[in-house]
Short mmCIF file of C-alpha atoms in Angstrom, two decimals:
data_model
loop_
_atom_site.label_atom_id
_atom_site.label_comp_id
_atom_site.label_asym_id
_atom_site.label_seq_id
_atom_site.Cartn_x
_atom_site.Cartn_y
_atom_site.Cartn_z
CA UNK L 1 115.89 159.33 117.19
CA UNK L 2 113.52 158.42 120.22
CA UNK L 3 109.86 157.75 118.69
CA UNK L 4 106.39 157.20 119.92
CA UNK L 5 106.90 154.02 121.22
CA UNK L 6 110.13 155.41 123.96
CA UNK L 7 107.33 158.66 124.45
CA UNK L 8 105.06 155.74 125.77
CA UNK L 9 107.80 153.72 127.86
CA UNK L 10 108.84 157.36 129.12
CA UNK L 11 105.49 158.29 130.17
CA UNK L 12 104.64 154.93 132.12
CA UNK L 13 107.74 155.50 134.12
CA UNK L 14 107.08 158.95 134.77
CA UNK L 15 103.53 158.02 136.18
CA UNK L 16 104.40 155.69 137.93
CA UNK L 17 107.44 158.24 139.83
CA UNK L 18 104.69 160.60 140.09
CA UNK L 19 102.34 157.85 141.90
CA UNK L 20 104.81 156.01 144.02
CA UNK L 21 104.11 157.90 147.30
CA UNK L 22 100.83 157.36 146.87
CA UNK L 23 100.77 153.71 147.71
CA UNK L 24 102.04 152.26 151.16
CA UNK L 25 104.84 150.29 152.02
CA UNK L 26 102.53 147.16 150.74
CA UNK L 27 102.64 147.92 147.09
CA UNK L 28 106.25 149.54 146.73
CA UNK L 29 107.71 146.25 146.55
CA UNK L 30 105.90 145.68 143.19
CA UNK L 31 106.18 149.84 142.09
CA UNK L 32 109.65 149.33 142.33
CA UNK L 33 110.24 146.17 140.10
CA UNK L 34 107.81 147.62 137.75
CA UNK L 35 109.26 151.31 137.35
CA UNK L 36 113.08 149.75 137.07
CA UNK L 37 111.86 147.26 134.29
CA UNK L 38 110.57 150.43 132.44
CA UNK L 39 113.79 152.52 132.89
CA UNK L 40 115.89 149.22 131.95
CA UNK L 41 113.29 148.94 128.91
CA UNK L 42 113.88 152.73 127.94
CA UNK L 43 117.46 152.95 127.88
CA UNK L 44 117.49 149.63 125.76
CA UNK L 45 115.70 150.76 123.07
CA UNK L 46 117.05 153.96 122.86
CA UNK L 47 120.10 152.42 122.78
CA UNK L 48 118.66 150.20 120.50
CA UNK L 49 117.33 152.44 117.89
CA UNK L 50 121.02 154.27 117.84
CA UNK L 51 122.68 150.87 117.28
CA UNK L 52 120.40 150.26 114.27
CA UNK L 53 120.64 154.08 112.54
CA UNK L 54 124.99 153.40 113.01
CA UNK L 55 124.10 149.79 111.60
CA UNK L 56 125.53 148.23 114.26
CA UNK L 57 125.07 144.56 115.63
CA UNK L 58 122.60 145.05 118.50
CA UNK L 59 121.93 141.53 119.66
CA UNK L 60 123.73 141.31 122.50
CA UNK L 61 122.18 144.21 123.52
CA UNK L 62 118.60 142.88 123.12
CA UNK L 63 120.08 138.80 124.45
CA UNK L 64 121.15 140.63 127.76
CA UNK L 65 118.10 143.34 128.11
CA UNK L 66 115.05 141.76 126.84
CA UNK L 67 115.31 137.85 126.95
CA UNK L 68 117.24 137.56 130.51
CA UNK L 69 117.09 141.53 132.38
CA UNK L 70 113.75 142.52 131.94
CA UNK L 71 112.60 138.46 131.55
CA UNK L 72 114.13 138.60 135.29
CA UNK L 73 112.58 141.60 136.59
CA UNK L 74 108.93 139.78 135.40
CA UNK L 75 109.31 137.07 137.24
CA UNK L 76 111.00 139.04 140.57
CA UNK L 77 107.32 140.95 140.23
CA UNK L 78 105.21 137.80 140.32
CA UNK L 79 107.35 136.04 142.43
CA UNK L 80 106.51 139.04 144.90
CA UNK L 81 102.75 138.60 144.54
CA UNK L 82 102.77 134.85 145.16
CA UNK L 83 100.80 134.15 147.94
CA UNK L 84 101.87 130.34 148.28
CA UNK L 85 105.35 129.26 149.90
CA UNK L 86 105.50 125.91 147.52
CA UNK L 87 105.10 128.52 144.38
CA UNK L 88 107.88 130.83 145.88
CA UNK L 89 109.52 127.98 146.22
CA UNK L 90 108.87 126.41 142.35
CA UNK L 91 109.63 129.95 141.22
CA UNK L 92 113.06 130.43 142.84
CA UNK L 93 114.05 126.63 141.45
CA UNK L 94 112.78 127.07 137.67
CA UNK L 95 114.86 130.39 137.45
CA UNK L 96 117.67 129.05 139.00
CA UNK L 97 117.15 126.01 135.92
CA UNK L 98 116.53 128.96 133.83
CA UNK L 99 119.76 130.53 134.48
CA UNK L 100 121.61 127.56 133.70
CA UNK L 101 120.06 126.65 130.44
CA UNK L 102 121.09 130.40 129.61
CA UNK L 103 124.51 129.77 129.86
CA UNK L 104 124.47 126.27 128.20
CA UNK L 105 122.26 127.44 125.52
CA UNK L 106 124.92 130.45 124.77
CA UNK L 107 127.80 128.39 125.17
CA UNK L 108 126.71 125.40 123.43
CA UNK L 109 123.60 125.83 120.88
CA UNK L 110 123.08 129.62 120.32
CA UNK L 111 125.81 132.65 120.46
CA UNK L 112 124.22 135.12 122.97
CA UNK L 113 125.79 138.03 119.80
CA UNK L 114 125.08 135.78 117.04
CA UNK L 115 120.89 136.12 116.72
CA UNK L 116 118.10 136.44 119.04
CA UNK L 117 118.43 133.74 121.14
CA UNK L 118 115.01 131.83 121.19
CA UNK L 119 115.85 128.77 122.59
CA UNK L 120 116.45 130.76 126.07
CA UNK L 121 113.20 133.24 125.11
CA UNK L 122 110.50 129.89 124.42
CA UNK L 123 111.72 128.90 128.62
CA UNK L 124 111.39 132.43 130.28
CA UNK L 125 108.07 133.22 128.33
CA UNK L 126 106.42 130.17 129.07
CA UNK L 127 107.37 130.67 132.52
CA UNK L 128 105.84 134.48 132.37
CA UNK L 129 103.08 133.09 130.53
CA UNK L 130 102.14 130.75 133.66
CA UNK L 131 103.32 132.85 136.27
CA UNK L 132 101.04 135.50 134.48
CA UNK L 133 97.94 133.17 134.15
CA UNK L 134 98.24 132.70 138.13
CA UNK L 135 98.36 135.53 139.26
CA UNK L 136 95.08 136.36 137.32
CA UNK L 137 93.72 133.43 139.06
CA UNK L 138 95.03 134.55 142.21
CA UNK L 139 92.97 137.96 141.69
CA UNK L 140 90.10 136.61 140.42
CA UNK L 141 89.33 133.95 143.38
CA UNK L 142 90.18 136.52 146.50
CA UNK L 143 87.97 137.12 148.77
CA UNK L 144 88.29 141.15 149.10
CA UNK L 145 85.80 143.88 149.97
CA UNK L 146 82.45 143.64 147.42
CA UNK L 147 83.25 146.97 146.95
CA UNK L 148 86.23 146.31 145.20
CA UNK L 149 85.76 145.96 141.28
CA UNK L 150 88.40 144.45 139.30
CA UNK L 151 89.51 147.59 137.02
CA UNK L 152 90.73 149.08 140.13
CA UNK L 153 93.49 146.38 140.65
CA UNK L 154 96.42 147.22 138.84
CA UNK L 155 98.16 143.89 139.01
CA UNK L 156 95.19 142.43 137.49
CA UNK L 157 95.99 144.34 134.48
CA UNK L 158 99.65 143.86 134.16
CA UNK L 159 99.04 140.28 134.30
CA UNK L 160 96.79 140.43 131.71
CA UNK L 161 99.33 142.33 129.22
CA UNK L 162 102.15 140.52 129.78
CA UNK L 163 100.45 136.93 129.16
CA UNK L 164 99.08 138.48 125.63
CA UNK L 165 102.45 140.11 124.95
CA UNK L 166 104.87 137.08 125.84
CA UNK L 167 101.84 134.51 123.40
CA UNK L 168 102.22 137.11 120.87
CA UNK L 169 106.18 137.20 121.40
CA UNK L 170 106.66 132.93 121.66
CA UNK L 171 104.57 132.47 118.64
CA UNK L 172 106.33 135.49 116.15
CA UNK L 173 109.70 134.85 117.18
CA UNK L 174 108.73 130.83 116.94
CA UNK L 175 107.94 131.60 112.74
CA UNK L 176 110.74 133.51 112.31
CA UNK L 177 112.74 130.60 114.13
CA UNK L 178 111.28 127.89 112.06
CA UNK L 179 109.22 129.96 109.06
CA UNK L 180 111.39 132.03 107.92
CA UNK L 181 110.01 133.03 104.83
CA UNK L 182 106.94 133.58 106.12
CA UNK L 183 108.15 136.10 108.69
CA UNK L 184 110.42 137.75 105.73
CA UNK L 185 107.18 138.58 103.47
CA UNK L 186 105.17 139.86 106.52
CA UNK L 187 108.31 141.54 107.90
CA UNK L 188 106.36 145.24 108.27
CA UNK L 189 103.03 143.60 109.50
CA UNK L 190 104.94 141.17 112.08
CA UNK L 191 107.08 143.24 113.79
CA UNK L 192 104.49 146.31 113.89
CA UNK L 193 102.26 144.08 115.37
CA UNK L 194 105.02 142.81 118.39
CA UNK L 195 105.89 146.46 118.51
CA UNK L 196 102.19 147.60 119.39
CA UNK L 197 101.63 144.92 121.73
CA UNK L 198 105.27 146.21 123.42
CA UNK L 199 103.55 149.46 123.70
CA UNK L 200 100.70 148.22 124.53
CA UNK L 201 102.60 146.26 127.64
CA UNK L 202 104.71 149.33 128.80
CA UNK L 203 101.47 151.81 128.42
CA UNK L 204 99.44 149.35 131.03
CA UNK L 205 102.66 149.12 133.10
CA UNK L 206 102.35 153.18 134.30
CA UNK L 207 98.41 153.37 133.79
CA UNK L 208 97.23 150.17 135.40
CA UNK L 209 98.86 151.88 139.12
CA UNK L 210 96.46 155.33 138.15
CA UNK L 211 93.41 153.21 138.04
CA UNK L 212 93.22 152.85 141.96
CA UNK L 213 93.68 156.56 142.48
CA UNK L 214 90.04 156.75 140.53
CA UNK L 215 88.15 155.48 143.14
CA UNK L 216 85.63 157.65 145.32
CA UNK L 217 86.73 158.43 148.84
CA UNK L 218 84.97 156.27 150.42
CA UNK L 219 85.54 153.16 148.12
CA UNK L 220 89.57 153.59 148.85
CA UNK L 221 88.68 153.72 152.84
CA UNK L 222 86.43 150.62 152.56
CA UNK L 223 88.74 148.33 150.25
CA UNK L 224 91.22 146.07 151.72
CA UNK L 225 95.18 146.08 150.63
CA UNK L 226 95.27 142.26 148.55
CA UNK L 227 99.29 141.69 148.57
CA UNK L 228 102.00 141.81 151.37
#
């Protein structure tokens, strides 16, 4: 049955529906990537939580959708936000690696239906993690109108959730890789604890693009579009 957590993925993508004719051609681009990694998040974890009440093996489900879809979808959003040609250019290259380690690490080291495969997740979230960490760099060193105050800058705020989330991710799924135990008697607190940062991720996702719709009237004429 869908919980609290799909009500929140749900709601984000609903927002952001609502919102998306608000913004010009300049931040579709980035609405876009942003609503269909929601929608692709939603149905997998509905799908998810169905697989799991029928006891069914779900991993392939969560191998395809979280690890490489949505892990894809991430980086097409950053990679649209880059504003330098070599980084476009690094990005394109360490996904194209990426991609290939995902099919040598199924084939060869780890069954893409057998468990969560973390020796393809440790790759694409330290790439997410420092694709993440520039962009907040990016944001924090343009030169935009004064008038302009960071809470209003959505992207600013995505960045900042999925960095936390994809730490938070790399280091639980890293103990339950190599501390098992550990992981087992925390089991509850753990995965609670990945869940609410999930929520946390998807709730900034649809809320972070209302934030620039709270500005006065004469703030929005004033402020200056930051991405192509």
């Amino acid at each position: 049955m869908p919980g609290f957590y799909h009500f929140i993925i749900g709601l984000s993508l609903i927002l952001l529906l609502i919102l998306r004719p608000k913004f010009g051609k300049r931040s579709k681009t980035q609405i876009n990537l942003i609503s269909i990694t929601l929608f692709v998040v939603l149905v997998l974890e509905l799908a998810g939580a169905y697989t799991a009440s029928q006891k069914i093996n779900n991993t392939l489900l969560y191998n395809i959708g979280w690890i490489y879809l949505e892990s894809f979808l991430l980086i097409a959003y950053f990679y649209s936000l880059e504003q330098s040609l070599v980084w476009r250019k690094r990005i394109v290259q360490l996904t194209g690696l990426l991609v290939i380690w995902a099919v040598l690490n199924s084939l060869l080291f780890e069954p893409i239906s057998g468990a969560l495969q973390y020796y393809s997740l440790l790759p694409f979230g330290i790439l997410l993690i420092v694709l993440s960490s520039r962009l907040i760099q990016q944001i924090l060193t343009l030169r935009i109108d004064p008038e302009e105050k960071l809470i209003y800058i959505p992207h600013f705020w995505i960045g900042f959730v999925v960095l936390f989330f994809y730490l938070e991710a790399l280091l639980l799924f890293g103990a339950y890789q190599f501390y098992p135990e550990f992981v087992l008697k925390n089991v509850n607190i753990m995965f609670n604890l990945n869940k609410l940062m999930a929520s946390l991720m998807y709730l900034v996702f649809g809320f972070a693009f209302v934030l620039p719709n709270l500005r006065s009237p004469m703030a929005k004429r004033g402020s200056i579009p930051l991405y192509s």
